Coordinates of C-alpha atoms in Angstrom, one line a residue:
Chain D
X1 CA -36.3 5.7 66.7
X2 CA -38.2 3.8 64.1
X3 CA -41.2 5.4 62.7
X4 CA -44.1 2.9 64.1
X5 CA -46.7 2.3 61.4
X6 CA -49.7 2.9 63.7
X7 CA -50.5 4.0 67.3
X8 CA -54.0 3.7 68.5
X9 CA -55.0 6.4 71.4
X10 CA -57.8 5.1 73.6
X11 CA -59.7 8.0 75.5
X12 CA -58.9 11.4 73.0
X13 CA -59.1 13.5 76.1
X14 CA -56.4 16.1 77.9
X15 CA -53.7 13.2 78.4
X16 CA -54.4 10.9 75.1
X17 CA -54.5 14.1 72.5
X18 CA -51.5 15.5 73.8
X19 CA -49.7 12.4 73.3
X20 CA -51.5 12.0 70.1
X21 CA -50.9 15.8 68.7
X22 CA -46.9 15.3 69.7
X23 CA -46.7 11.6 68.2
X24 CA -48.7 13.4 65.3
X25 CA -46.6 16.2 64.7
X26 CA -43.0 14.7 65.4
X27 CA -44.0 12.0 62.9
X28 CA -43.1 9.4 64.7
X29 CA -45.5 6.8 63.5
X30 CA -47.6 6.7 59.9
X31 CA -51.0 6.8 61.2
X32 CA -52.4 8.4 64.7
X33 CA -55.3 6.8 65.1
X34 CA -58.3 7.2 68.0
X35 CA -60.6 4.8 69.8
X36 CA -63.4 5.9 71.7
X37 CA -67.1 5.7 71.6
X38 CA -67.8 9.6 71.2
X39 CA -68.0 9.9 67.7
X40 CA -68.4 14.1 68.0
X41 CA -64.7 14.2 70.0
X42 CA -63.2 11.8 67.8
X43 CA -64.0 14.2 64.5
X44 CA -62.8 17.3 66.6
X45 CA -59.8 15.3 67.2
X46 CA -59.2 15.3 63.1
X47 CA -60.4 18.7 62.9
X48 CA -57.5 19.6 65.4
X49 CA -54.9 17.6 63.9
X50 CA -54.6 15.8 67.2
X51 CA -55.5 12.4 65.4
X52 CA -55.2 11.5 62.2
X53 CA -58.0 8.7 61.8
X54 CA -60.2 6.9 64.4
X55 CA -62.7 4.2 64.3
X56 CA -65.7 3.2 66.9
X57 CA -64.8 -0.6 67.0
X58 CA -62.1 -2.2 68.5
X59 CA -61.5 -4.1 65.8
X60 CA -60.5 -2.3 63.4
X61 CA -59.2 0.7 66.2
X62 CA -56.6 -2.6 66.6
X63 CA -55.7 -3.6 63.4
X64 CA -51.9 -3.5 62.6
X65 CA -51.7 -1.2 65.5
X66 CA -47.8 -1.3 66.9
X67 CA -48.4 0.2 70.2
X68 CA -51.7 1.4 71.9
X69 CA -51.9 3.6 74.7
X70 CA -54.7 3.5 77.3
X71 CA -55.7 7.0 78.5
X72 CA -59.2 6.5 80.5
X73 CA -60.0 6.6 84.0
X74 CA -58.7 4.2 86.2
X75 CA -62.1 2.5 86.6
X76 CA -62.6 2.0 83.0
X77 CA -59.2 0.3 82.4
X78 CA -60.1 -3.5 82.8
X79 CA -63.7 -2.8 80.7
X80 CA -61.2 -1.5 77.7
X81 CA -58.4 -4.2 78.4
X82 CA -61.5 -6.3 77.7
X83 CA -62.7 -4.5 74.3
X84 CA -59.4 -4.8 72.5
X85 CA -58.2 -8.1 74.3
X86 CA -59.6 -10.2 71.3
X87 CA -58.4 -7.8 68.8
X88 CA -54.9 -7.3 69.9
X89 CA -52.1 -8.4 67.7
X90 CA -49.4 -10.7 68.8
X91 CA -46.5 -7.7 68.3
X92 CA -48.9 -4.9 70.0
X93 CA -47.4 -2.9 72.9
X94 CA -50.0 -1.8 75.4
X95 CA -49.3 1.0 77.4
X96 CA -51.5 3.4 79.6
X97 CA -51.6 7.0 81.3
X98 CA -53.3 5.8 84.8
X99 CA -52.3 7.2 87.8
X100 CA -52.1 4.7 89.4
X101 CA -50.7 1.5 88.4
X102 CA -51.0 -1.7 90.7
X103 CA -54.6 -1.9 90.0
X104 CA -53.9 -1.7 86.0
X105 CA -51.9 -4.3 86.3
X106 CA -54.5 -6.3 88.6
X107 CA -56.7 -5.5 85.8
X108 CA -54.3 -6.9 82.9
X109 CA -53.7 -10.0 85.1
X110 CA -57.2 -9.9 85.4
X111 CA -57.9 -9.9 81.8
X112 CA -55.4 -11.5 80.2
X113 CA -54.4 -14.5 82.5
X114 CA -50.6 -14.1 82.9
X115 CA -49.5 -10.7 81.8
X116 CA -48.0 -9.6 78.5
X117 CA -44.9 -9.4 77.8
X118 CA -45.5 -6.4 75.5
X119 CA -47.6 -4.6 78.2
X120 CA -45.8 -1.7 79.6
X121 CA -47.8 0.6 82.7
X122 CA -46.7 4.0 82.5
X123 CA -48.0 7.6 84.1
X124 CA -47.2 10.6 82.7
X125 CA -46.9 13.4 85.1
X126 CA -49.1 16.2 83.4
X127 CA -52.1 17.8 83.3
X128 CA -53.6 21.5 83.3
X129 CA -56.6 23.5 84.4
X130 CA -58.7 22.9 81.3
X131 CA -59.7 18.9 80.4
X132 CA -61.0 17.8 77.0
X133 CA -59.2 17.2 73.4
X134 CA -59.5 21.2 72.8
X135 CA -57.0 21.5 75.5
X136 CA -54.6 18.8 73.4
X137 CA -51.2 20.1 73.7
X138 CA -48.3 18.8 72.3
X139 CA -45.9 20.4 75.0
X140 CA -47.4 19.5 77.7
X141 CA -45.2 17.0 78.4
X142 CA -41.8 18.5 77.6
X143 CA -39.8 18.7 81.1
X144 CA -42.4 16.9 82.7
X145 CA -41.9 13.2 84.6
X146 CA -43.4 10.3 83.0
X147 CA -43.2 7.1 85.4
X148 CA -42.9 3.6 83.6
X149 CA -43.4 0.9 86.4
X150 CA -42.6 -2.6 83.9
X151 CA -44.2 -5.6 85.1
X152 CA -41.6 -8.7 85.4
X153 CA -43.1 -9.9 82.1
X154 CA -42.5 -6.6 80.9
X155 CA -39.8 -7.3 77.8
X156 CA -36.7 -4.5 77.2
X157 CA -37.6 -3.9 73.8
X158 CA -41.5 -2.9 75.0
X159 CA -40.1 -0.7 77.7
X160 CA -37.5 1.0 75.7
X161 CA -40.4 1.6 72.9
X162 CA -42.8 3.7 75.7
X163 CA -39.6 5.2 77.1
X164 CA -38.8 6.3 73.4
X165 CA -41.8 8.0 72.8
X166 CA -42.1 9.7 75.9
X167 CA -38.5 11.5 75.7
X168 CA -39.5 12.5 71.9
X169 CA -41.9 14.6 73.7
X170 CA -39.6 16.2 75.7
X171 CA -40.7 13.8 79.1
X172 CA -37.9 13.0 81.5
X173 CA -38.4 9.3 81.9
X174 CA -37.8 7.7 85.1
X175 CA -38.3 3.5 86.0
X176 CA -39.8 2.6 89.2
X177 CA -41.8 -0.8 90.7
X178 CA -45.6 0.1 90.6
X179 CA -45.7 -0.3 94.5
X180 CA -43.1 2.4 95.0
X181 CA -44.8 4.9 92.3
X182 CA -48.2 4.0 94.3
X183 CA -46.4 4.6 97.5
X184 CA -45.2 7.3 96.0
X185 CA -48.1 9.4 94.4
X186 CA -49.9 8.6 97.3
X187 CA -48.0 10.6 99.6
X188 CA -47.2 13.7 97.2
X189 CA -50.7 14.2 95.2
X190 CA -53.7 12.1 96.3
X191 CA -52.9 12.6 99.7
X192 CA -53.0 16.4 99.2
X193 CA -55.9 16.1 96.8
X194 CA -58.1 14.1 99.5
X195 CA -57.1 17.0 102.4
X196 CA -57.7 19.9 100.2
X197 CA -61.4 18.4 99.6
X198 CA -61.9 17.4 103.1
X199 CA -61.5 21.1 103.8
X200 CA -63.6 22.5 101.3
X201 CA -66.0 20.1 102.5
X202 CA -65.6 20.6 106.2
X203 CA -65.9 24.5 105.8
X204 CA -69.1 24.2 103.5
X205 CA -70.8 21.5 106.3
X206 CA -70.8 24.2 108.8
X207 CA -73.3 26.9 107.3
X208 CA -73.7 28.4 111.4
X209 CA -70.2 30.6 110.2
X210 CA -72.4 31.8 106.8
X211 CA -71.0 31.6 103.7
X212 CA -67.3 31.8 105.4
X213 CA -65.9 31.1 102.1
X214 CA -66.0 34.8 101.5
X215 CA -63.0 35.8 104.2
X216 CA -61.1 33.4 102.3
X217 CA -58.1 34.7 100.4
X218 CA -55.0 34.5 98.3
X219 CA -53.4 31.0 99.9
X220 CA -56.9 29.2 100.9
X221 CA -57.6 29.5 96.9
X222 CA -54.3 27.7 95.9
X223 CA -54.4 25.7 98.9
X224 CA -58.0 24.4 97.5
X225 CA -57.6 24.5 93.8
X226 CA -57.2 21.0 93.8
X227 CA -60.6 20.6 95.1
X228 CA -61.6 21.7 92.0
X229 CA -60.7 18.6 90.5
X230 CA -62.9 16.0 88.5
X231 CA -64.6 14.0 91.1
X232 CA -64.8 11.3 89.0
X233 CA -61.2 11.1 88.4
X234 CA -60.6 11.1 92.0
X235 CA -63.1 8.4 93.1
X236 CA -61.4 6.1 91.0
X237 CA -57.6 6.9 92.5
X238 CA -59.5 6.6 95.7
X239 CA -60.2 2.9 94.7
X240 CA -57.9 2.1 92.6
X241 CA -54.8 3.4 95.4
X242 CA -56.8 2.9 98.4
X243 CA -54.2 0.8 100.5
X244 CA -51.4 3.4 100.4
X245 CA -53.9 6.6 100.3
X246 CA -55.6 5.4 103.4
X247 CA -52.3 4.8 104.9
X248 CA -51.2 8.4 104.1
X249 CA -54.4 9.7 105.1
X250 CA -53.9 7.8 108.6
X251 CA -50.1 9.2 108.7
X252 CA -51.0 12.5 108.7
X253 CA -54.2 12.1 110.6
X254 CA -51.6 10.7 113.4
X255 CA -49.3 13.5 112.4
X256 CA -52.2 16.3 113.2
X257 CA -52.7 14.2 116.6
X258 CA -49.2 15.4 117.7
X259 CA -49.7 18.7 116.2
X260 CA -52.8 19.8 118.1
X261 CA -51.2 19.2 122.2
X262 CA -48.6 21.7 120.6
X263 CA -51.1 24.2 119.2
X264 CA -53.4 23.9 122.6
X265 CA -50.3 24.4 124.6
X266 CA -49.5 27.1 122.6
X267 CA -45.8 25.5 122.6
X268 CA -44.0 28.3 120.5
X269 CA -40.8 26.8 120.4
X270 CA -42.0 23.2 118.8
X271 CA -44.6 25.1 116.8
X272 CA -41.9 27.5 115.2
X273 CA -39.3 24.4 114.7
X274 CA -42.0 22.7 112.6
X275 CA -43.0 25.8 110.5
X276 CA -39.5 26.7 110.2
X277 CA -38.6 23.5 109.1
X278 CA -41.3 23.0 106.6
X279 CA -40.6 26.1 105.0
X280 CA -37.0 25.1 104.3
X281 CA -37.8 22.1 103.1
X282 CA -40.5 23.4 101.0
X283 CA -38.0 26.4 99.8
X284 CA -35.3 23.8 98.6
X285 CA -37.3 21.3 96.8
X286 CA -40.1 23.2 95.5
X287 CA -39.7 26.7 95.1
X288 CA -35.9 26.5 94.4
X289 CA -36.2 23.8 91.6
Chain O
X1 CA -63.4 62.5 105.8
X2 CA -61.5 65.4 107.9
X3 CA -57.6 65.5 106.8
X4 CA -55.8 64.1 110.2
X5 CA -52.9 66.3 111.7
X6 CA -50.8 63.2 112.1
X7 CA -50.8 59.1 111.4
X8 CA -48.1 57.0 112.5
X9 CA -47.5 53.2 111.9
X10 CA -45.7 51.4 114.0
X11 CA -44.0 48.5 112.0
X12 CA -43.1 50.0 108.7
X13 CA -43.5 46.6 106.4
X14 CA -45.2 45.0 103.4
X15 CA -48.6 45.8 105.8
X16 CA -47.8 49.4 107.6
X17 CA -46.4 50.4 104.4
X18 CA -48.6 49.8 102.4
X19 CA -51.8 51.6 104.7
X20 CA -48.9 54.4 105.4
X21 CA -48.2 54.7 101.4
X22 CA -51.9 55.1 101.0
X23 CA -52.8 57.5 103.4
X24 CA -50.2 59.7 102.4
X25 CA -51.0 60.0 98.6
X26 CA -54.3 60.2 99.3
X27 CA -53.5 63.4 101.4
X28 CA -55.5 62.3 104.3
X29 CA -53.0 63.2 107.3
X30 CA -50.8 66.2 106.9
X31 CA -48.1 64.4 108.3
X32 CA -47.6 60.3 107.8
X33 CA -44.8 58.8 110.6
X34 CA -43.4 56.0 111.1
X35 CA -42.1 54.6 114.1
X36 CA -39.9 51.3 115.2
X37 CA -36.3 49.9 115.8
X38 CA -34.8 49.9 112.6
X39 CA -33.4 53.1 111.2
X40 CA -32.4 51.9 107.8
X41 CA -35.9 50.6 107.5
X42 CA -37.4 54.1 108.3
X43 CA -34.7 55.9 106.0
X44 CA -35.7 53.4 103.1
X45 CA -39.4 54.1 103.6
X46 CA -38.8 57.9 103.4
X47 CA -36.9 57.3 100.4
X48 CA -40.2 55.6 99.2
X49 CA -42.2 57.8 99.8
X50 CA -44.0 55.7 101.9
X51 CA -44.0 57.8 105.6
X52 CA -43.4 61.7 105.6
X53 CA -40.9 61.2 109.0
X54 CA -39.8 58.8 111.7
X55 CA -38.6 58.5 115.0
X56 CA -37.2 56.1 117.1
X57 CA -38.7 56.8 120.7
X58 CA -42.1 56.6 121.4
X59 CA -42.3 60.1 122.9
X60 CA -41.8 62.1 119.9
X61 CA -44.0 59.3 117.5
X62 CA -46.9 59.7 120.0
X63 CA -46.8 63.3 120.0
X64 CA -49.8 65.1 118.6
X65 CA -50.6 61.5 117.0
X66 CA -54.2 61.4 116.0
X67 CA -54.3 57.7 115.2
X68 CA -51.6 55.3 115.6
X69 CA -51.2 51.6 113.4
X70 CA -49.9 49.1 115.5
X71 CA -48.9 46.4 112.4
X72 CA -45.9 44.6 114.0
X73 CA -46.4 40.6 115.0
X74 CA -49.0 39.5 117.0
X75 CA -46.5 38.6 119.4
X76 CA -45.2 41.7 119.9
X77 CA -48.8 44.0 120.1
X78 CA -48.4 43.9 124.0
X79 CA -44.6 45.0 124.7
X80 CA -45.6 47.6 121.9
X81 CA -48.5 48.9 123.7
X82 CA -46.8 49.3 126.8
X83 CA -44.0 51.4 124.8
X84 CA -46.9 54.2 123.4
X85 CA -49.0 53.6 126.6
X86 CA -47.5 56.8 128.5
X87 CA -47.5 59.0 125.3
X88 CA -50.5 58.4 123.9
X89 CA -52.7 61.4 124.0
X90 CA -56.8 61.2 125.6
X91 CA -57.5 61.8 121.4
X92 CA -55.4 59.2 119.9
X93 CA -57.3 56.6 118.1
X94 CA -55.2 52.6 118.2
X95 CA -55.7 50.4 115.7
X96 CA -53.7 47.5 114.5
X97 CA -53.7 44.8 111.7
X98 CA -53.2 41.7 114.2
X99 CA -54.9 38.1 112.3
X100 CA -56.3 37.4 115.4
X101 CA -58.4 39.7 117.6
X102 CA -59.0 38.4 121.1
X103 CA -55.4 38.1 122.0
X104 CA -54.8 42.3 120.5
X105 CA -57.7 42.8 122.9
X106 CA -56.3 40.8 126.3
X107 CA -53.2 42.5 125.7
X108 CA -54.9 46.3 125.4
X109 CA -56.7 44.8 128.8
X110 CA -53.7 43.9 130.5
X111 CA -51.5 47.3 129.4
X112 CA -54.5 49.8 130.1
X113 CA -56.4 47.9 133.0
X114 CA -59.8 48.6 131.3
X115 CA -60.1 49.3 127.3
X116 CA -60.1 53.0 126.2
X117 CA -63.0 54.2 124.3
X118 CA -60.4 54.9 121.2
X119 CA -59.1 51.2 120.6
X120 CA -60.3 49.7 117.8
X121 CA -58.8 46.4 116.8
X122 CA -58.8 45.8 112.7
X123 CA -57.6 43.2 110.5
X124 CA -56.9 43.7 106.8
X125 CA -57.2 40.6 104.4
X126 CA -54.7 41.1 102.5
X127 CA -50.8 40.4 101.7
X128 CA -48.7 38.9 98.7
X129 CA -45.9 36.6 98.4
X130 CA -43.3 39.5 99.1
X131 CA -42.9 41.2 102.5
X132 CA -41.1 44.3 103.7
X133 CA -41.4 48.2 103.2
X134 CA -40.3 46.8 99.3
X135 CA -43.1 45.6 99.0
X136 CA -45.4 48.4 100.3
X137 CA -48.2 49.1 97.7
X138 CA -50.9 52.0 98.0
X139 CA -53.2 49.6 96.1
X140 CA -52.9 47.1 98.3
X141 CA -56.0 47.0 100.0
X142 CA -58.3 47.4 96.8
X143 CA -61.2 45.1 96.8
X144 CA -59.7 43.6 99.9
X145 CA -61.9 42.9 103.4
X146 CA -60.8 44.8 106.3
X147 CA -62.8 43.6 109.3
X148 CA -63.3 45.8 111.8
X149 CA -63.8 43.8 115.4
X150 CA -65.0 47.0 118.1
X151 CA -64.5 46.3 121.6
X152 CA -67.3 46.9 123.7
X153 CA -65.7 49.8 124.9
X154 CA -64.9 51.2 121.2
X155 CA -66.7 54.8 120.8
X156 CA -68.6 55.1 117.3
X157 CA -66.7 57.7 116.4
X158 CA -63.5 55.6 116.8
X159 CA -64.8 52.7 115.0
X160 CA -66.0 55.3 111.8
X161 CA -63.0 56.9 111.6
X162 CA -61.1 53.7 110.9
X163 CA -63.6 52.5 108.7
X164 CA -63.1 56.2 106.6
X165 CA -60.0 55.2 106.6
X166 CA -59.6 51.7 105.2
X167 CA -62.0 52.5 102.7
X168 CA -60.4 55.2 101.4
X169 CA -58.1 52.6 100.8
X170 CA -60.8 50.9 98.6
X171 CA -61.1 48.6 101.3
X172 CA -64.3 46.6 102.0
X173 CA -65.1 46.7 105.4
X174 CA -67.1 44.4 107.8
X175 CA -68.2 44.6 111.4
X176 CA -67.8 41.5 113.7
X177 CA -67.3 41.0 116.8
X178 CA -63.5 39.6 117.7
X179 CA -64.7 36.2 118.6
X180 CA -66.5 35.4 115.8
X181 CA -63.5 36.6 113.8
X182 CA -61.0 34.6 115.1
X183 CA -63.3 31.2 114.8
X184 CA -63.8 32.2 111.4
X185 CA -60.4 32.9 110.3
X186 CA -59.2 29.7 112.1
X187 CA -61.0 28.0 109.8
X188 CA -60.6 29.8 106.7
X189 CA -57.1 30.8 107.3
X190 CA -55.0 29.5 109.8
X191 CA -56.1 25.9 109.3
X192 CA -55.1 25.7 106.0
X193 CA -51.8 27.4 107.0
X194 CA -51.2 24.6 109.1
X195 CA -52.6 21.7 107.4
X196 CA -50.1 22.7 104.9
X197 CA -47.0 23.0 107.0
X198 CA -48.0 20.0 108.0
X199 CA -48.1 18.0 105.1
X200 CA -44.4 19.6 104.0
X201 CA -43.1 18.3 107.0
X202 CA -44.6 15.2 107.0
X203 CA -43.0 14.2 103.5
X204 CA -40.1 15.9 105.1
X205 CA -39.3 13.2 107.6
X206 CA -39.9 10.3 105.5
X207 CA -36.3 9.8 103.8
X208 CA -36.7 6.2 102.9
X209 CA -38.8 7.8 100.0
X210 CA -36.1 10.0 98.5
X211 CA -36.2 13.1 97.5
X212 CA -40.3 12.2 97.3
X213 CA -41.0 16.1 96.3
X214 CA -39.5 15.6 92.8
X215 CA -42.5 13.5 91.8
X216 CA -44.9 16.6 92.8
X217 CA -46.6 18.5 90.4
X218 CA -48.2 21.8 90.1
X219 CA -51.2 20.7 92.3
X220 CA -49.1 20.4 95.6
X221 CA -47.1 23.7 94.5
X222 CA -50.5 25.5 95.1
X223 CA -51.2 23.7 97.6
X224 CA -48.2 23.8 99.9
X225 CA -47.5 27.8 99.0
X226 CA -48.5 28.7 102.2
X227 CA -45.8 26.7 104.1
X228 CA -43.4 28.8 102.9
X229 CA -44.9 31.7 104.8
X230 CA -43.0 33.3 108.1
X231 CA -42.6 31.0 110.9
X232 CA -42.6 33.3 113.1
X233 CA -45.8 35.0 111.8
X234 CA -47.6 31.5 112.3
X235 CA -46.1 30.8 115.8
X236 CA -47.8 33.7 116.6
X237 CA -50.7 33.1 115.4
X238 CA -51.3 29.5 116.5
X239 CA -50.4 30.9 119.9
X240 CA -52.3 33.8 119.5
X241 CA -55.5 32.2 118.7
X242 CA -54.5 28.7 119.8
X243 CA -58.3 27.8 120.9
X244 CA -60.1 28.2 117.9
X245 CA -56.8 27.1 116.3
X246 CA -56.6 23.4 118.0
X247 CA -60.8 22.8 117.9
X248 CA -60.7 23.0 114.0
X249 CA -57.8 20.9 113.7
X250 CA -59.6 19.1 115.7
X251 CA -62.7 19.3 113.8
X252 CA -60.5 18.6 110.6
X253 CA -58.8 15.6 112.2
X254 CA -62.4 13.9 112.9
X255 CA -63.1 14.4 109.2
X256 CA -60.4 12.3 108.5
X257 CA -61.5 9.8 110.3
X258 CA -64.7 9.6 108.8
X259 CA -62.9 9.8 105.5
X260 CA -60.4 7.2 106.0
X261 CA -62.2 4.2 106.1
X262 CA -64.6 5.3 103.3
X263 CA -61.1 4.8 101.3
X264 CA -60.2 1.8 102.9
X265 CA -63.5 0.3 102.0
X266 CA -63.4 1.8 98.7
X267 CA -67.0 3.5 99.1
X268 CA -66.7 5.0 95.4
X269 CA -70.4 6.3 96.1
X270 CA -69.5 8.3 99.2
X271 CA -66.3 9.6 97.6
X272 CA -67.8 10.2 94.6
X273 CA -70.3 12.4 96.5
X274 CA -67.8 14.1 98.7
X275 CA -65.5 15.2 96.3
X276 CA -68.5 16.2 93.9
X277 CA -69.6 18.8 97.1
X278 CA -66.5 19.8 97.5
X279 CA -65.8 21.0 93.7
X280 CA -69.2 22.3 93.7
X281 CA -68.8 24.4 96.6
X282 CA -65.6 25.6 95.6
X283 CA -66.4 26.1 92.1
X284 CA -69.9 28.3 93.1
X285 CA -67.7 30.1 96.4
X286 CA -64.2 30.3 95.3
X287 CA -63.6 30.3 91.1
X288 CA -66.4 32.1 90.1
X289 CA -66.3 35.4 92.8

């Protein structure tokens, strides 16, 4: 792979300084720089070795910058699109970390007319406990998915630049249509993030059981850890994914509806086909792999 | 506490075990027995050093028993009752480790026509991802709730001495009555259970997504653990306690339908505030105990 002269990392968080640190470390481009507008996290970011320079202005945060990659939250996307829009330079590849990525796009077409040819949505699958640059690691990625859902616009030479950095990192990279990857991440993690609060939630609205959070155990606090996520975060997936997440949501509401006759009719047989089956399915594809 | 003559457990597992293993290095019965079908099983948890003796009729395991464990399945607490029922001796103190109480107590009802004095139904909150007498740890109850649920027909001294004895244990005992225990672990417990069985089998039987549980991450790992607990443990449970069972999947499927159309609407104020409770509760009720 060519050494790129600069990449510019918007949003030096979890997701953006890992990338950063690896890019950094693995010397694959002259200059890691970072864009933000908190001056503080920026400096820790040099201190840390995550980024080597960074700049408050879009401007100059886009000057000879070869490829730039957006990780903010989904609601912020288009306002950023925006910032660098006028700065961008005619060779720059844009890329981003969203989780979700027909409503980037909607907000590229949004900004930018017709989309670019050099823009390339991506979503690395990756994240840990802890949030913030000082949790900037450059393994995170290694063995992990990283999604890149091209546009039609979308030009080989972009895509195979993201997909290039991505594998440096030790990502396996995998090409899919944003509608399947939203059908897709629906299904397997906002849908279980948006049950696992609705629980937490529906437990803590009935305070005539006490604090009932205290018979919990082992498996309701992994079921629920996901409740502990950023509720900022999740409100914007919630938006930004809301067509296939609310069709999720309904398909397993409807699946609960033919669940319940079974548990009220204390049907063994159906109940213990299900459980069994579930289990299987869970053991081969997820503990197994 | 007074040293007992004899214990026995009846279902010589990860649960029986473990209580047995306790009891016995703690020296507080002279003798600790085991009793079921499987021979091996008894042999290996002699070997362990989890139970002094065994036999395989429930003559000799009832003889000069001073209290007797019942920790088989749920669905087997009746047929296991009848078994001891003509051996047990007027002193003999029952307890089990059932996870639902009203159904240990209909089937004490139906075996001895009206409940003796010395039944005291109990549930330990506790387990880990291994089962089996393998698994059987003295320290297993540490820390750990036990609640107690006394019949109205359970004597004091009944209801102390199994209290002495699960904290010994360095159990943590509570009180309740079995009614209120069942609603409560419904909610806490076997909802999640099967919210998460649920959700496995529900991605399960959607093929025209692939294998969709290579895209999952560590979030729906923890999440879905708990399908890949017994079936069989879980059919008996949702029969077991299938009232309080089906009215909070009930409960849970109404709060999806509150939920779902804040989605469709993309109500990022709502969400924003649900998932905010949610983290909040969990983080004040669940991370930081």
């Amino acid at each position: 792979m060519n050494c790129l002269n600069k990449i510019t990392v918007i949003g030096v968080g979890l997701i953006g300084g890992s990338f950063a640190k690896g890019i950094k470390q693995l010397g694959l481009a002259q200059q890691v720089h970072g864009f933000g507008h908190n001056q503080d996290n920026l400096e820790l970011a040099v201190q840390l070795n995550v980024i080597d320079s960074f700049s408050l202005d879009a401007k100059s945060a886009m000057q000879g910058c070869d490829l730039v990659l957006l990780a903010v939250p989904l609601g912020a996307m288009q306002s950023v699109l925006e910032m660098i829009q006028p700065y961008l330079e005619e060779h720059t590849i844009i890329t981003d970390a969203g989780s979700a990525k027909q409503s980037v796009i909607e907000a590229a077409t949004t900004v930018f007319g017709s989309l670019p040819e050099n823009f390339v949505p991506a979503h690395p699958i990756a994240g840990k406990e802890q949030s913030g640059v000082l949790a900037a690691d450059e393994t995170l990625y290694v063995d992990h998915r990283v999604i890149i859902t091209p546009t039609e616009k979308s030009s080989d030479a972009a895509v195979l630049q993201v997909k290039a950095l991505w594998q440096a990192l030790g990502a396996k990279v995998e090409i899919m249509s944003a509608s399947f990857h939203d059908e897709v991440f629906a299904a397997t993690s906002h849908l279980p993030h948006l049950l696992a609060f609705a629980l937490v939630e529906l437990l803590n609205e009935h305070p005539e059981l006490g604090n009932v959070f205290k018979y919990t155990a082992g498996g309701f606090r992994d079921f629920s850890r996901i409740a502990s996520s950023d509720p900022t975060m999740w409100r914007d997936i919630s938006v930004a994914n809301s067509v296939a997440i609310s069709k999720w949501l309904t398909e397993y509401r409807n699946y609960l509806d033919q669940m319940i006759p079974l548990v009220e009719q204390q049907d063994s047989e159906a109940l213990y086909t299900l459980f069994a089956t579930a289990k299987a399915a869970r053991d081969e594809h997820i503990v197994k792999r």
